[in-house]
XYZ file of C-alpha atoms in Angstrom:
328
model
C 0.000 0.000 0.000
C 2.754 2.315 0.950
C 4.862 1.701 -2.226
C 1.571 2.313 -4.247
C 0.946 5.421 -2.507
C 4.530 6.562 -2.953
C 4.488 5.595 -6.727
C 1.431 7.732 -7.256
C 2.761 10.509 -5.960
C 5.923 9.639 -7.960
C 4.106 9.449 -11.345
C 2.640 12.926 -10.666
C 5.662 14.753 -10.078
C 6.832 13.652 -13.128
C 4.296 14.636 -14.968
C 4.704 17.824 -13.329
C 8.293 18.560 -14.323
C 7.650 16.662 -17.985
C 4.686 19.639 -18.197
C 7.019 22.402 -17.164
C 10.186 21.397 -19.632
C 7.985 21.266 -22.107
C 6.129 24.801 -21.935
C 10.030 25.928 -21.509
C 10.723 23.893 -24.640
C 7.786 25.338 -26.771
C 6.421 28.186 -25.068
C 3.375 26.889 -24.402
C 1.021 25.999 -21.700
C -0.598 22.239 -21.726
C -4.163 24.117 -22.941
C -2.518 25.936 -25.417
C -0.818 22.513 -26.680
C -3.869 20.454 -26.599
C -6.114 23.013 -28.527
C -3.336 23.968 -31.524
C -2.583 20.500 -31.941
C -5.955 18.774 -32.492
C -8.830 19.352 -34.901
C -12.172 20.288 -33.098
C -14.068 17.362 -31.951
C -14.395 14.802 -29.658
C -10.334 14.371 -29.816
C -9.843 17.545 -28.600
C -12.430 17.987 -26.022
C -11.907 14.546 -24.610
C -8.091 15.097 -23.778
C -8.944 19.488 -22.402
C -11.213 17.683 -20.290
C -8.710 15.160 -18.860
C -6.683 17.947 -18.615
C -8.873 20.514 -16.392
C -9.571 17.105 -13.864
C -6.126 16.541 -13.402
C -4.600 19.685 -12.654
C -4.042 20.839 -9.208
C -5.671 24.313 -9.583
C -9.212 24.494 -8.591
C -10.214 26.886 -11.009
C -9.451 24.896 -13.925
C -11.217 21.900 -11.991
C -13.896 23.605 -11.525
C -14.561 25.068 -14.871
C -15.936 21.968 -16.246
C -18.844 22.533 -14.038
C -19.568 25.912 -14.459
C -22.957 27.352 -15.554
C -23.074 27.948 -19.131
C -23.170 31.858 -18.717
C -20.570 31.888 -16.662
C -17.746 30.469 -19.413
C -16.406 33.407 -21.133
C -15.805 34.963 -17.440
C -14.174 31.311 -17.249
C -11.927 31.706 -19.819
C -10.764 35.494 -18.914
C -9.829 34.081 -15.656
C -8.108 30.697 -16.950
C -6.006 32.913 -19.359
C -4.663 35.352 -16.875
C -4.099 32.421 -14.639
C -2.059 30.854 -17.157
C -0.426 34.016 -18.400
C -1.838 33.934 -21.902
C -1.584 36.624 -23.858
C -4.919 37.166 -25.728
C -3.621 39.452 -28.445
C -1.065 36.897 -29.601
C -3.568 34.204 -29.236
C -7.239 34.769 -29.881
C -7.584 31.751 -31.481
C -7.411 29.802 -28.372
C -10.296 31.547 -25.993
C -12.156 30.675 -28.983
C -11.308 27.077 -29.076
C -11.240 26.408 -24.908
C -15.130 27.974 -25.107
C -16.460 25.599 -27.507
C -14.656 22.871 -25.988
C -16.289 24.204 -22.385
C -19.375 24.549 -24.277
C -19.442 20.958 -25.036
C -18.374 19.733 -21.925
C -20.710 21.376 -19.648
C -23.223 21.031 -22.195
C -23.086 17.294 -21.530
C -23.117 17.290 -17.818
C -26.236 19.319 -18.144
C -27.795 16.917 -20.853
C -27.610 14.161 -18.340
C -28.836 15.894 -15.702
C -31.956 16.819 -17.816
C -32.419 13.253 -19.073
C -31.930 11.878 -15.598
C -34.963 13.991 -14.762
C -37.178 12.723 -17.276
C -36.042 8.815 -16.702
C -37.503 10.022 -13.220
C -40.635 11.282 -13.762
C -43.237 8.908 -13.787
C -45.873 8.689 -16.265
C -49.073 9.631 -14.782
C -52.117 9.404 -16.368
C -54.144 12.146 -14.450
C -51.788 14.541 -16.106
C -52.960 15.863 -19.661
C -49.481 17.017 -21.241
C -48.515 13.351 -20.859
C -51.718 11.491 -22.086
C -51.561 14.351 -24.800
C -48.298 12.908 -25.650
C -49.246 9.280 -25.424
C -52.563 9.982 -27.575
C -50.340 11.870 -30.275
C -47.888 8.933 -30.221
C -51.058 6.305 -31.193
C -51.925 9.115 -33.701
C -48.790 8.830 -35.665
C -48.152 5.097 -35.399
C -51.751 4.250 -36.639
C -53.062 7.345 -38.715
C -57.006 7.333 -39.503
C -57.163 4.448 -36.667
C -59.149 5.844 -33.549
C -58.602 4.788 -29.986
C -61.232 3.349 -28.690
C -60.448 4.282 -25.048
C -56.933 5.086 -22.743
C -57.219 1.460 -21.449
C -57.624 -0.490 -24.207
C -55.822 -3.592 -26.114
C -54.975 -1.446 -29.288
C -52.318 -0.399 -27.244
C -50.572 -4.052 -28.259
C -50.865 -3.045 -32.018
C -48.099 -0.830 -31.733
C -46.473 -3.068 -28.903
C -46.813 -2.206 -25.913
C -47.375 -5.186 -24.166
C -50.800 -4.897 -22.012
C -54.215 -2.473 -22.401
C -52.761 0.399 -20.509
C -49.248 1.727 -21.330
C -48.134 3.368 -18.509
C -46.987 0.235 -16.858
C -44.345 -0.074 -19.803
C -43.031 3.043 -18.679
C -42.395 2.302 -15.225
C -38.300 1.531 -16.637
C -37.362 4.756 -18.283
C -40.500 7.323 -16.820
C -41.156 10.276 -19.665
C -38.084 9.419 -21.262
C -39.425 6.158 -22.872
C -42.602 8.189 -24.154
C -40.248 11.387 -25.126
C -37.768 9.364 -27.228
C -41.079 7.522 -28.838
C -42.715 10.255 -29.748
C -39.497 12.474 -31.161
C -38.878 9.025 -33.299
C -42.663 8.751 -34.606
C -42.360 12.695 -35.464
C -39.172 14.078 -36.930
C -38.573 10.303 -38.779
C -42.315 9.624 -39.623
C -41.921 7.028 -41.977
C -39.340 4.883 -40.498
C -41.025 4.196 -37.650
C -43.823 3.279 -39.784
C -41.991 0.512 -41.126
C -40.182 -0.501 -38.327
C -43.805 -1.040 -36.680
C -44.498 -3.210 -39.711
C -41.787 -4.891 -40.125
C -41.947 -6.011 -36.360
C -45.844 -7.592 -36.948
C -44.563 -9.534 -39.897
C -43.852 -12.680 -40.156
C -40.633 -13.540 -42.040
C -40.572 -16.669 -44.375
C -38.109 -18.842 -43.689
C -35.680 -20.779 -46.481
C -36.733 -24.505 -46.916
C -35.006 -26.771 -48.951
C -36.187 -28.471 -51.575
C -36.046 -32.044 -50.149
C -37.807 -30.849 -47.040
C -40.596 -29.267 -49.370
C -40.919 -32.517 -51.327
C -41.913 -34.474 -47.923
C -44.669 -32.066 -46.696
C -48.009 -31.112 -47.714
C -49.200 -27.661 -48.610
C -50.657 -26.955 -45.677
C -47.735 -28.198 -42.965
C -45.253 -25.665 -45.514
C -47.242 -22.620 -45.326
C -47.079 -23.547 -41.760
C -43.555 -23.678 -41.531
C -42.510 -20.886 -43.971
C -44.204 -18.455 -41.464
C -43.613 -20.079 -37.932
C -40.592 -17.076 -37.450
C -41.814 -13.344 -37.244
C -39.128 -10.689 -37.013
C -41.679 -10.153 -34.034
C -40.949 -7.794 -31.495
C -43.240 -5.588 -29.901
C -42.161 -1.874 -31.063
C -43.058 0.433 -28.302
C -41.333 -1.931 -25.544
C -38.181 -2.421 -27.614
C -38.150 1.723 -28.161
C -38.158 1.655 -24.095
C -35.540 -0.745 -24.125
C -33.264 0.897 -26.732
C -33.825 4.258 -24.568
C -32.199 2.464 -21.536
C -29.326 1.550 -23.443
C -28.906 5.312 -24.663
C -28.922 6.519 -21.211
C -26.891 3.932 -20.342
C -24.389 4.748 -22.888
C -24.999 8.893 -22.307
C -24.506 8.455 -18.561
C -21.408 6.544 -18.719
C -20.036 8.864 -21.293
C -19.431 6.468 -23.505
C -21.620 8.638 -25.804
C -18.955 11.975 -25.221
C -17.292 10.965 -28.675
C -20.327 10.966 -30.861
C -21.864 14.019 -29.420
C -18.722 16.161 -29.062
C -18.015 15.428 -33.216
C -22.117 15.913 -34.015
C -22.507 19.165 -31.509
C -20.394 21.791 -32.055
C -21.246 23.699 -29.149
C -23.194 22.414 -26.136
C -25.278 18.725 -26.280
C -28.931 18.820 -26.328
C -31.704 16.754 -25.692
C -32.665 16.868 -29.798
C -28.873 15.425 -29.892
C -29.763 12.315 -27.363
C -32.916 12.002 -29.297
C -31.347 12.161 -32.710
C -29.387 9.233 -31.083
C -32.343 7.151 -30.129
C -33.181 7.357 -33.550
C -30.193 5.926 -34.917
C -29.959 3.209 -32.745
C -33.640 2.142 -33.251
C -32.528 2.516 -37.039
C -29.517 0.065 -36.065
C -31.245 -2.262 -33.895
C -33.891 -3.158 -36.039
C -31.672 -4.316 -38.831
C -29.124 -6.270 -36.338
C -32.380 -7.726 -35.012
C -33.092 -9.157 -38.823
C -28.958 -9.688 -39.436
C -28.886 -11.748 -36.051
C -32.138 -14.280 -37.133
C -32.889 -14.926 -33.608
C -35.326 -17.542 -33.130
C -37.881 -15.831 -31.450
C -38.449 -13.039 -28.832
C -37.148 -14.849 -26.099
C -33.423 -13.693 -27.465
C -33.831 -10.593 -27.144
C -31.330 -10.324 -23.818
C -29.059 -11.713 -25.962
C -29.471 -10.058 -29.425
C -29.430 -6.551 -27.122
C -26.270 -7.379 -25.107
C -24.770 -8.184 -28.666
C -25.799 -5.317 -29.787
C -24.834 -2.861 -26.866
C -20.707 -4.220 -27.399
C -21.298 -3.398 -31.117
C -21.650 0.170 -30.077
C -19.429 0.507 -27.535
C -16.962 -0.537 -29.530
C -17.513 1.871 -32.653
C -17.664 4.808 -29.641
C -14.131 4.408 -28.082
C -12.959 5.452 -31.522
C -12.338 9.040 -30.971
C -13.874 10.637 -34.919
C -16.972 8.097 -34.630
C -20.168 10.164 -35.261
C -23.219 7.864 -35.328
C -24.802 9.913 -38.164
C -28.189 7.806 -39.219
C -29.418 8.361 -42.758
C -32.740 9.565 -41.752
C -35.417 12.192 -41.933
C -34.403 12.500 -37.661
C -30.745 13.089 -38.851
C -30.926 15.674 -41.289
C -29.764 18.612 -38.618
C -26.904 16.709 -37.345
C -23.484 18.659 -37.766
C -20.509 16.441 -38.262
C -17.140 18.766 -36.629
């Protein structure tokens, strides 16, 4: 334990002095190196973050929590700490504010998106059955609902006759990231509903269709669906998107697609990629039936992670949801 302790303190010494020679060596301060040498993006904002939690002066550690009003006062007072002249470098107040931009920007986003995974549907309240009646609306246009309780709600899959018990999971944020999806990326989710309600026909070979009747291959040809229920797998994809946002997995894709601060219309643009994604490594994967979902999801989840820890990955989707996304 001691040797560990004494190591640590080793290692940041080191650092220390390895900082110091070289802002002797090039004249520059560890900010000033990190933001000339590295393209905007996540890249950039990923390693001035690392920086400002590592230092030993609290102002920098503190300016990654900082309200968003309060940044360019940030920035005066990080220069003159640092003893950065401005006139000989404007460009880099410039490039430490939309890096602070996007940093704080995401510690509010899952602050806000913690809230509404916490509030709980409620059905006395009318802005959220407004938002659960416009959701039937645009899944199943010209279609009426017969009542608030009722077992239409399984035609666009949720899984009993009142949805709010589907929402007990993810709270608003289920219903939020639904509705966005069914909205800005209309027909999509229109066929993805579809496409989840039909049965898929499955290859036979000839031999096997020579030894059964008509009857026992229509039978067989259509014993898989692609079958999932929509609405509870839009829940379920939501969980994995906060899961992903709240253990910043997520920081590369939304520090390349936002140029200044992450916003909930980012997460949700998100949502929609991933139900975009999921659907077709749902089909890709051939899974036998519903039951492997778990595993199709899990599957799924290390697919993502994987494409995030690459710092340029931007998951753009090629949708009508997508269309505002800015790629830094």
């Amino acid at each position: 334990m001691v040797v560990q302790v004494w190591l640590y303190f080793y290692c940041i010494c080191l650092w220390r002095c390895l900082k110091f020679i070289l802002r002797k060596l090039t004249g520059r301060c560890e900010l000033q190196r990190i933001c000339y040498k590295n393209k905007p993006g996540a890249g950039r904002t990923l390693k001035l973050g690392k920086c400002l939690l590592y230092t030993f002066y609290r102002l920098l550690q503190s300016a990654v929590a900082v309200h968003p009003d309060a940044i360019e006062k940030t920035i005066e007072d990080i220069l003159t700490l640092k003893k950065v002249n401005v006139d000989t470098n404007p460009q880099l107040a410039v490039s430490l504010q939309a890096c602070l931009l996007q940093i704080v920007g995401y510690r509010n986003l899952t602050v806000e998106v913690e809230k509404l995974r916490r509030e709980a549907y409620d059905s006395d309240n009318p802005q959220h059955e407004e938002m659960l009646i416009k959701l039937w609306k645009m899944l199943k246009p010209g279609v009426p609902l017969e009542a608030l309780v009722s077992k239409q709600w399984c035609e666009i899959g949720f899984q009993g006759d009142d949805p709010k018990t589907d929402f007990r999971g993810m709270g608003l944020l289920g219903l939020y990231n639904l509705v966005y999806f069914a909205e800005k990326d209309t027909n999509s989710a229109l066929q993805i509903l579809s496409d989840s309600l039909q049965p898929k026909c499955r290859s036979v070979s000839f031999f096997l269709f020579s030894k059964i009747s008509k009857m026992e291959w229509e039978m067989k040809k259509f014993d898989k669906a692609i079958g999932y229920s929509f609405a509870i797998v839009g829940i379920n994809i939501t969980d994995l998107a906060y899961n992903l946002l709240i253990s910043g997995a997520l920081k590369t894709h939304l520090y390349n697609v936002a140029p200044e601060a992450p916003s909930l219309h980012h997460f949700q643009q998100t949502f929609c990629f991933l139900m975009h994604e999921f659907h077709k490594y749902w089909i890709e994967e051939d899974p036998l039936d519903i039951m492997e979902f778990n595993r199709v999801r899990n599957k799924f989840h290390k697919r993502i992670l994987k494409q995030l820890q690459k710092t340029d990955m931007a998951l753009c989707p090629h949708s009508a949801a997508s269309e505002s996304l800015v790629n830094v």
